[in-house]
XYZ file of C-alpha atoms in Angstrom:
576
model
C 94.575 46.069 166.608
C 95.987 47.636 169.915
C 99.326 49.512 170.115
C 100.115 47.834 173.886
C 103.712 48.506 173.753
C 105.768 51.391 175.966
C 108.759 51.967 174.367
C 109.962 54.628 176.843
C 109.046 52.477 179.893
C 112.890 53.493 181.121
C 112.489 56.410 181.625
C 109.118 56.131 182.965
C 110.478 53.772 185.895
C 112.965 56.337 186.825
C 110.543 58.825 187.000
C 107.957 56.724 188.981
C 105.235 57.279 185.955
C 102.659 54.328 184.809
C 103.821 51.751 182.703
C 100.636 51.582 180.980
C 100.249 51.916 177.280
C 98.716 55.368 175.642
C 95.542 53.957 174.991
C 92.011 54.677 175.859
C 89.504 52.078 177.236
C 86.758 50.973 174.253
C 84.564 50.545 177.360
C 84.886 53.612 179.795
C 81.826 52.550 181.719
C 82.673 49.119 182.534
C 86.617 50.710 183.227
C 85.128 52.727 185.944
C 82.428 50.345 187.340
C 85.512 47.773 187.874
C 87.673 50.375 189.694
C 84.772 51.592 191.936
C 84.106 47.782 192.767
C 88.196 47.627 193.244
C 88.528 50.427 195.345
C 85.478 49.106 197.506
C 86.827 45.892 198.574
C 88.951 45.376 202.072
C 92.759 44.485 202.492
C 91.896 42.032 204.696
C 95.199 41.288 206.163
C 96.235 44.770 207.210
C 95.597 46.370 210.582
C 92.394 48.186 210.430
C 91.274 46.617 206.834
C 91.292 49.449 204.968
C 89.843 49.453 201.507
C 91.921 49.188 198.233
C 90.548 53.130 197.329
C 92.318 53.743 200.801
C 95.693 52.170 200.511
C 96.044 50.676 196.888
C 98.452 52.142 194.426
C 97.436 53.820 191.155
C 99.905 51.788 189.761
C 97.736 48.507 190.206
C 94.405 50.367 189.632
C 95.906 51.346 186.038
C 96.119 47.889 185.433
C 92.519 47.074 186.576
C 91.150 50.234 184.279
C 92.883 48.889 181.111
C 91.952 44.964 181.225
C 88.239 45.741 182.191
C 87.994 48.677 180.139
C 89.165 46.541 177.241
C 85.987 44.546 176.638
C 83.997 45.817 173.782
C 80.713 46.818 174.727
C 79.632 45.989 170.773
C 81.215 42.690 170.332
C 81.269 41.342 173.938
C 84.757 40.458 172.631
C 87.765 41.571 174.857
C 90.669 43.294 172.944
C 93.644 42.644 175.790
C 92.965 39.263 176.573
C 96.087 38.622 178.718
C 98.158 40.587 181.677
C 101.543 39.477 181.725
C 102.670 41.202 185.202
C 106.271 41.076 186.567
C 106.890 42.418 189.952
C 108.805 41.643 192.924
C 108.004 40.217 196.105
C 106.393 42.198 198.904
C 104.365 44.387 196.416
C 101.078 43.294 197.023
C 101.490 40.926 194.265
C 99.053 38.061 195.411
C 96.447 40.552 197.374
C 95.983 43.079 194.397
C 95.663 39.453 192.032
C 93.022 38.216 194.682
C 91.170 41.749 194.606
C 91.194 41.539 190.594
C 89.831 38.383 190.231
C 86.757 39.441 192.974
C 86.336 42.527 190.428
C 86.029 40.271 187.497
C 83.219 38.269 189.306
C 81.325 41.016 189.904
C 81.454 42.641 186.642
C 80.876 39.536 185.253
C 77.620 39.135 183.322
C 78.128 35.570 182.127
C 75.846 32.995 184.226
C 77.522 30.332 185.768
C 80.852 31.851 184.805
C 84.092 30.007 186.280
C 86.852 31.824 187.617
C 90.056 30.462 188.418
C 93.051 31.144 190.714
C 95.829 28.750 189.517
C 99.632 28.545 191.407
C 102.352 26.327 191.451
C 101.528 24.640 194.722
C 98.250 24.626 197.102
C 99.878 26.478 199.792
C 99.922 29.488 197.113
C 96.714 29.069 195.674
C 95.278 28.846 198.980
C 96.604 32.170 200.015
C 95.325 33.982 197.071
C 91.914 32.325 197.567
C 91.915 33.197 201.214
C 92.253 36.788 200.374
C 89.782 36.647 198.383
C 87.342 34.931 200.858
C 88.749 37.866 203.364
C 87.567 40.387 201.441
C 83.673 38.914 201.493
C 84.159 38.338 205.383
C 85.279 42.036 205.705
C 82.062 43.531 204.008
C 78.858 42.589 205.281
C 77.263 43.926 201.969
C 79.419 40.890 200.210
C 78.798 38.495 202.643
C 74.981 38.359 201.686
C 75.921 38.470 198.022
C 78.618 35.652 198.657
C 78.345 31.734 199.207
C 81.726 30.711 200.911
C 82.593 26.990 200.663
C 85.864 26.627 202.556
C 86.143 22.820 202.459
C 86.207 23.350 198.550
C 88.209 26.606 198.529
C 84.872 28.117 196.100
C 83.432 31.731 196.214
C 79.783 32.058 194.718
C 78.250 34.799 193.311
C 74.611 34.071 193.616
C 73.065 36.356 191.683
C 74.790 34.802 188.812
C 76.149 31.295 189.749
C 79.583 32.698 189.000
C 82.384 30.781 190.821
C 85.922 31.573 191.779
C 87.762 28.687 192.974
C 91.261 27.164 193.153
C 92.472 24.681 191.016
C 95.703 22.924 191.057
C 98.409 23.147 188.005
C 98.155 19.507 186.600
C 97.165 18.503 182.777
C 94.447 16.140 184.582
C 92.730 19.330 186.368
C 93.142 21.647 183.401
C 91.578 19.625 180.871
C 88.092 20.591 179.980
C 87.675 23.757 181.589
C 86.688 26.897 179.796
C 86.953 30.059 182.539
C 85.901 33.414 181.738
C 89.261 34.441 183.848
C 91.913 32.709 185.120
C 95.070 34.197 187.463
C 97.977 32.380 187.164
C 100.031 33.105 189.948
C 103.984 32.557 190.395
C 104.587 31.458 186.549
C 108.982 31.112 187.189
C 107.754 28.712 189.646
C 104.971 26.661 187.416
C 107.834 26.498 184.491
C 109.492 23.766 186.351
C 107.174 21.294 185.905
C 107.647 19.416 182.888
C 104.621 20.045 181.527
C 104.058 23.451 182.449
C 103.648 24.304 178.604
C 101.144 21.604 177.900
C 99.515 22.747 180.633
C 99.203 26.875 179.526
C 97.978 25.532 176.440
C 95.063 24.006 177.999
C 94.100 27.014 179.611
C 94.762 29.471 176.725
C 92.628 26.663 174.610
C 89.798 26.435 177.067
C 89.294 30.805 176.694
C 88.633 30.591 173.292
C 84.945 29.877 173.231
C 84.169 32.687 175.794
C 85.268 36.239 173.768
C 85.297 38.005 177.301
C 87.749 35.692 178.637
C 90.933 37.027 180.274
C 94.598 35.119 181.238
C 96.066 36.963 184.368
C 99.745 35.799 184.594
C 101.485 37.588 188.261
C 104.859 36.742 188.764
C 108.083 37.745 190.229
C 111.661 36.720 188.594
C 112.714 33.476 189.027
C 115.300 32.439 191.119
C 117.578 30.456 188.503
C 117.277 31.446 184.754
C 113.869 31.786 183.093
C 113.211 28.250 181.494
C 110.430 26.873 179.576
C 106.676 28.624 179.368
C 107.845 31.511 181.900
C 110.976 32.526 179.848
C 108.763 32.172 176.347
C 106.140 34.707 177.943
C 108.632 37.004 179.259
C 110.402 37.407 176.200
C 107.377 37.871 174.718
C 105.895 40.610 176.947
C 109.351 42.014 176.696
C 109.018 42.327 172.627
C 105.455 43.717 173.007
C 106.816 46.511 175.431
C 109.166 47.408 173.065
C 107.228 48.138 170.363
C 108.528 44.981 168.568
C 107.021 42.864 165.532
C 108.411 39.971 166.537
C 110.393 38.466 169.305
C 113.946 37.867 169.295
C 115.741 34.631 169.658
C 118.843 33.860 171.740
C 120.138 33.432 168.503
C 119.723 36.619 167.208
C 117.114 35.004 164.816
C 113.296 36.301 164.617
C 111.596 33.170 165.987
C 108.026 34.070 167.364
C 105.669 36.403 165.816
C 104.369 38.994 168.945
C 100.819 38.338 169.393
C 98.236 40.931 170.151
C 96.019 41.363 173.254
C 98.863 41.120 175.251
C 99.437 43.778 178.045
C 103.102 43.843 179.333
C 103.546 45.399 182.949
C 107.028 44.432 183.732
C 109.070 46.184 186.778
C 112.908 45.338 186.219
C 115.869 47.324 185.226
C 117.424 48.176 182.375
C 120.027 46.299 180.922
C 123.193 47.919 182.033
C 121.502 47.653 185.753
C 121.019 44.232 185.138
C 124.748 42.981 185.469
C 125.267 40.206 187.952
C 127.319 40.771 191.405
C 130.873 39.258 191.227
C 132.918 38.532 193.931
C 134.641 41.296 195.898
C 132.235 44.030 193.705
C 129.477 45.694 193.647
C 126.638 45.552 190.773
C 124.854 48.283 189.581
C 121.701 47.128 191.128
C 122.987 47.049 194.898
C 122.468 51.076 194.964
C 119.663 51.471 196.959
C 119.213 54.621 195.135
C 117.486 52.439 191.719
C 115.540 50.525 194.126
C 112.727 52.376 193.663
C 111.884 51.703 189.688
C 111.227 48.408 190.501
C 109.281 48.778 193.439
C 105.566 50.581 192.560
C 104.255 49.683 195.891
C 106.975 51.514 197.796
C 105.539 53.203 200.688
C 102.803 50.848 201.399
C 103.693 47.296 201.686
C 107.519 47.819 201.424
C 110.207 50.141 202.232
C 113.738 50.867 201.327
C 114.461 50.305 205.031
C 113.349 47.305 205.221
C 115.257 46.011 201.891
C 118.309 47.309 203.206
C 118.309 45.368 206.169
C 117.440 41.773 204.195
C 119.920 43.215 201.440
C 122.700 43.223 203.942
C 121.980 39.597 205.776
C 121.974 38.187 202.193
C 125.033 39.965 201.132
C 126.573 38.484 204.147
C 125.761 35.098 203.454
C 127.695 35.251 199.755
C 126.998 35.580 196.483
C 124.586 32.598 195.949
C 122.173 33.948 198.585
C 122.492 37.702 197.262
C 121.549 36.457 194.016
C 118.609 34.586 194.886
C 117.563 37.799 196.912
C 118.009 40.185 193.942
C 116.002 37.958 191.571
C 113.145 37.822 194.106
C 113.144 41.251 195.729
C 114.357 43.579 192.700
C 113.519 41.512 189.899
C 117.162 40.910 188.637
C 117.356 38.358 186.172
C 120.328 35.825 187.284
C 121.785 33.886 184.443
C 123.350 31.407 186.607
C 121.881 29.462 189.274
C 124.493 29.475 192.286
C 124.880 27.020 195.332
C 126.996 26.427 198.193
C 128.883 23.603 197.203
C 129.250 25.337 193.678
C 132.287 24.888 191.327
C 134.347 28.599 192.136
C 134.429 29.444 188.546
C 130.931 29.582 188.051
C 131.385 32.906 190.256
C 133.146 34.626 187.061
C 131.835 32.495 184.438
C 129.036 35.249 183.651
C 131.093 37.974 183.497
C 133.614 36.581 180.838
C 130.638 35.964 178.622
C 131.237 37.639 175.185
C 127.724 37.132 172.676
C 130.145 37.643 169.764
C 131.854 34.740 169.956
C 130.380 32.044 167.447
C 132.167 29.430 166.006
C 133.147 31.559 162.936
C 134.814 34.359 165.451
C 136.608 31.877 167.244
C 138.118 30.446 164.211
C 138.991 33.812 162.623
C 140.948 35.031 165.694
C 142.354 31.808 166.786
C 146.185 30.766 166.291
C 145.424 27.368 167.235
C 142.312 25.214 168.146
C 141.872 22.316 170.344
C 138.463 20.389 170.725
C 137.305 18.739 174.343
C 134.482 15.694 173.805
C 131.978 14.555 176.436
C 129.192 12.624 177.237
C 127.340 10.295 174.581
C 125.710 7.605 176.260
C 122.048 7.611 175.524
C 121.265 9.525 179.057
C 123.893 11.870 178.247
C 124.528 15.412 176.208
C 127.232 14.672 173.714
C 129.039 17.808 173.878
C 131.733 19.368 171.701
C 133.776 22.351 172.687
C 136.111 24.150 170.622
C 138.541 26.472 172.182
C 141.110 28.851 170.298
C 144.339 30.751 171.502
C 143.640 34.540 169.939
C 146.536 35.549 167.609
C 146.633 38.517 169.156
C 145.527 38.909 172.576
C 146.844 34.904 173.547
C 143.098 35.034 175.276
C 141.054 31.509 175.203
C 138.199 31.655 172.971
C 135.483 29.078 173.986
C 132.524 27.568 171.660
C 130.062 24.565 172.493
C 127.628 22.405 170.642
C 125.764 19.767 172.163
C 123.827 16.814 171.098
C 121.128 14.701 173.195
C 118.875 11.755 172.285
C 115.288 12.915 172.189
C 114.262 9.756 174.416
C 116.269 11.645 177.386
C 113.517 14.043 177.444
C 111.059 11.787 178.405
C 113.495 10.065 180.548
C 114.049 13.554 182.273
C 110.848 15.129 182.006
C 111.452 17.588 185.034
C 114.603 18.993 182.319
C 112.637 18.614 179.120
C 111.700 22.554 179.041
C 114.819 23.569 179.335
C 116.642 21.356 176.794
C 113.541 22.549 174.409
C 115.042 26.252 175.262
C 118.532 25.093 174.223
C 117.473 23.626 170.624
C 115.677 27.085 170.425
C 118.496 28.985 171.220
C 120.845 27.048 168.676
C 122.961 25.250 171.002
C 121.501 21.870 171.308
C 120.536 19.290 168.795
C 117.438 16.637 169.460
C 118.540 13.610 167.545
C 115.873 10.609 166.793
C 118.084 8.299 165.702
C 121.556 7.069 168.019
C 124.243 7.594 166.247
C 123.291 10.861 164.298
C 124.755 12.677 167.263
C 127.887 11.579 166.594
C 128.109 11.690 162.966
C 126.811 15.693 163.207
C 129.790 16.179 165.883
C 132.264 14.687 163.420
C 130.675 16.868 160.900
C 131.688 19.916 162.620
C 134.992 19.109 163.495
C 135.799 17.964 160.102
C 134.710 21.585 159.047
C 136.879 23.352 161.945
C 139.967 21.256 160.578
C 139.267 21.950 157.119
C 140.083 26.013 158.311
C 143.452 24.777 159.739
C 144.361 24.946 163.166
C 143.102 21.982 164.513
C 145.868 20.871 166.989
C 144.131 18.132 168.815
C 140.834 16.591 170.067
C 140.414 15.263 173.759
C 138.077 13.156 175.250
C 137.301 10.837 177.875
C 139.367 7.499 176.875
C 136.533 5.239 177.923
C 133.616 4.047 175.536
C 134.573 6.556 172.514
C 135.769 4.160 169.691
C 132.434 5.158 167.562
C 133.651 8.786 168.019
C 137.534 8.008 167.255
C 135.982 5.880 164.132
C 133.918 8.986 162.849
C 136.766 11.285 162.960
C 139.072 9.237 160.941
C 137.076 8.721 158.664
C 136.797 12.670 158.178
C 140.655 12.751 158.135
C 141.192 13.596 162.075
C 143.272 10.335 162.846
C 144.281 8.889 165.806
C 147.313 10.978 166.159
C 145.476 13.932 166.997
C 142.845 12.010 169.590
C 143.788 12.302 172.597
C 142.570 10.387 175.713
C 142.101 13.014 178.831
C 142.123 11.255 182.340
C 138.971 12.046 184.338
C 138.202 12.151 187.705
C 140.856 13.780 190.381
C 143.652 14.367 187.165
C 141.396 16.976 185.787
C 142.329 18.908 188.953
C 144.795 21.093 186.864
C 142.489 21.856 184.196
C 139.480 22.830 186.842
C 141.944 25.330 188.473
C 143.271 26.713 185.285
C 139.713 27.725 184.031
C 138.947 29.237 187.369
C 141.746 31.475 187.478
C 141.755 32.310 183.366
C 138.149 33.280 183.786
C 138.913 35.294 187.159
C 141.684 37.376 185.341
C 139.468 38.004 182.140
C 141.924 35.613 179.830
C 139.171 33.007 179.364
C 136.293 34.179 177.241
C 133.311 32.555 176.056
C 129.861 32.788 173.758
C 127.869 33.728 176.839
C 125.552 30.496 175.793
C 122.994 29.779 178.581
C 123.593 26.279 178.172
C 127.004 26.513 179.643
C 126.068 28.501 182.242
C 123.158 25.820 183.409
C 126.287 23.219 182.898
C 128.368 25.234 184.710
C 125.421 25.997 187.837
C 125.137 22.376 187.750
C 128.265 21.416 188.788
C 129.233 20.422 192.205
C 132.513 20.229 193.773
C 134.003 17.305 196.165
C 137.565 17.187 197.624
C 139.686 14.427 196.973
C 143.130 14.553 199.467
C 144.881 17.651 197.920
C 142.850 17.155 194.254
C 138.825 18.465 193.847
C 136.757 16.654 191.565
C 133.791 17.961 189.695
C 130.595 15.658 189.521
C 126.834 16.151 188.984
C 124.596 17.957 191.625
C 123.440 15.246 194.046
C 120.178 14.955 192.335
C 121.582 13.676 189.530
C 119.098 15.019 186.794
C 121.526 18.142 185.791
C 123.842 17.489 183.035
C 127.519 19.012 183.216
C 128.687 17.637 179.964
C 129.474 20.900 178.265
C 131.528 21.791 181.399
C 133.514 18.456 181.083
C 134.248 18.843 177.234
C 135.335 22.337 178.089
C 137.873 20.860 181.048
C 139.056 18.381 178.237
C 139.864 21.353 175.900
C 141.638 23.172 178.947
C 143.916 20.027 179.458
C 144.911 20.144 175.931
C 145.403 23.677 175.780
C 147.191 23.983 179.052
C 149.968 22.273 176.916
C 150.626 24.668 174.815
C 149.816 23.266 171.345
C 151.100 24.598 167.858
C 148.980 24.431 164.671
C 149.111 21.462 162.476
C 152.859 21.482 160.852
C 153.842 23.907 162.898
C 153.156 26.938 160.686
C 152.238 30.502 161.874
C 148.587 31.698 161.721
C 149.997 34.438 159.067
C 151.101 31.337 156.911
C 147.922 29.692 157.087
C 145.870 32.456 156.422
C 147.899 33.427 153.240
C 147.996 37.374 154.626
C 151.507 37.703 153.254
C 150.352 36.766 150.006
C 149.547 39.608 147.925
């Protein structure tokens, strides 16, 4: 079993050293041959068309050496089956990927082997193909070796019949393919497709019959919170890089065993430099002195001076554009998608996160709690928020849980992968029978009430009969269930939440589903008030955020625990 970890990756990034693991090629002869072929290819869109040997960085040459040197000459089985390369834009990602596939085509020994370039759009795929065909056109010898079929976007190596072609990323097109090698470009965009996970599964499944096959995923970071197959592959690659035997899920539990044969090459800042940009402040990654850590092609296809100019432009346009720019050009992982018509509180949301705030922690610290509920239609998330007031600091402590009917995943296919992510993280329950969601929500509130301190439950007064009845059965009577008017009358709660997020007195559990809901919120002015609505597209949900505002409405009224008992009396701290 190969050890493909590189646990000292942080120090190596700072020192500009290779991120490749410390292993020797099982096939050094093929490794040398692959590097020689890679080096002799010409870069077609650079003045003078220099070869990769003259102009490419050693960082990618090392990738070529390790990937092709992993083909066991005795068994013809590849020990490294996948490459996961995360690198910012303008670091020759697409050009290097095309050269990788050209190299694979020429070292391949299988007759009529099929090599594929797969991308989220035809334009991106054609760009990679045009780079590959340009390499052929730039070399007279290669022109004699290859047949270029421009109309079909296919290159054929005449001596073996092996082909390199472009395929659309779709379940129908990828069904039945048995590729010897696949380049997947920009997986973070591909992951937005509803069936992306299934298609990636088809690609991997088609490789099984060919022991020498490989999958190369070359991508930048997402300009939205990572989701679906991209998020899964990124987490697994990080786990391998860090030397973990298992991947840890967002809930802290071991979820997926790390597979062997996946080579992680991840150019990203360590966590302490990944902090988000805040209003009126500078994030650690905004210091240009740290940028070389994640720019392996620095001094070739990109310079710090050029990036600084783009950075200043992005910062001048506001935090939303700055976050987008950082995700693409510095691989900063953003936890919140921001838009120009966003809710102001979203700017402060990530900074208010505290991943220790479980429901148990909220109840242990709170002198009084209220609950907010929103949603409940078959096309909604039924969302519950428990909001506690800290007995010592008076901070408001937030916890959330949501439920969704499984039919929504078919109805809203574009968001299905996000829902599955939230389910894996433990923040969303997918139910198969209508009514199960209400019963489970009521069970949670019954447990909260049993701990003492549940003052009130706030919810939209429209269409909530089933929820009110379920709570009544569990001893939470109508005297504690409060209708919270919606629309412009929520303006006070919205503005209160904004202020408390900004001044640090509103803390939440840093759960991805809440960041998602906050980023989906669209602000619309209504006279002197504001209204929070869904994004114009209509597919994205804000139910967890609306449940939050319902809870904020109640907490703003300064409630007391049931019976008027103090926190000390309820917890029997004086009994000894």
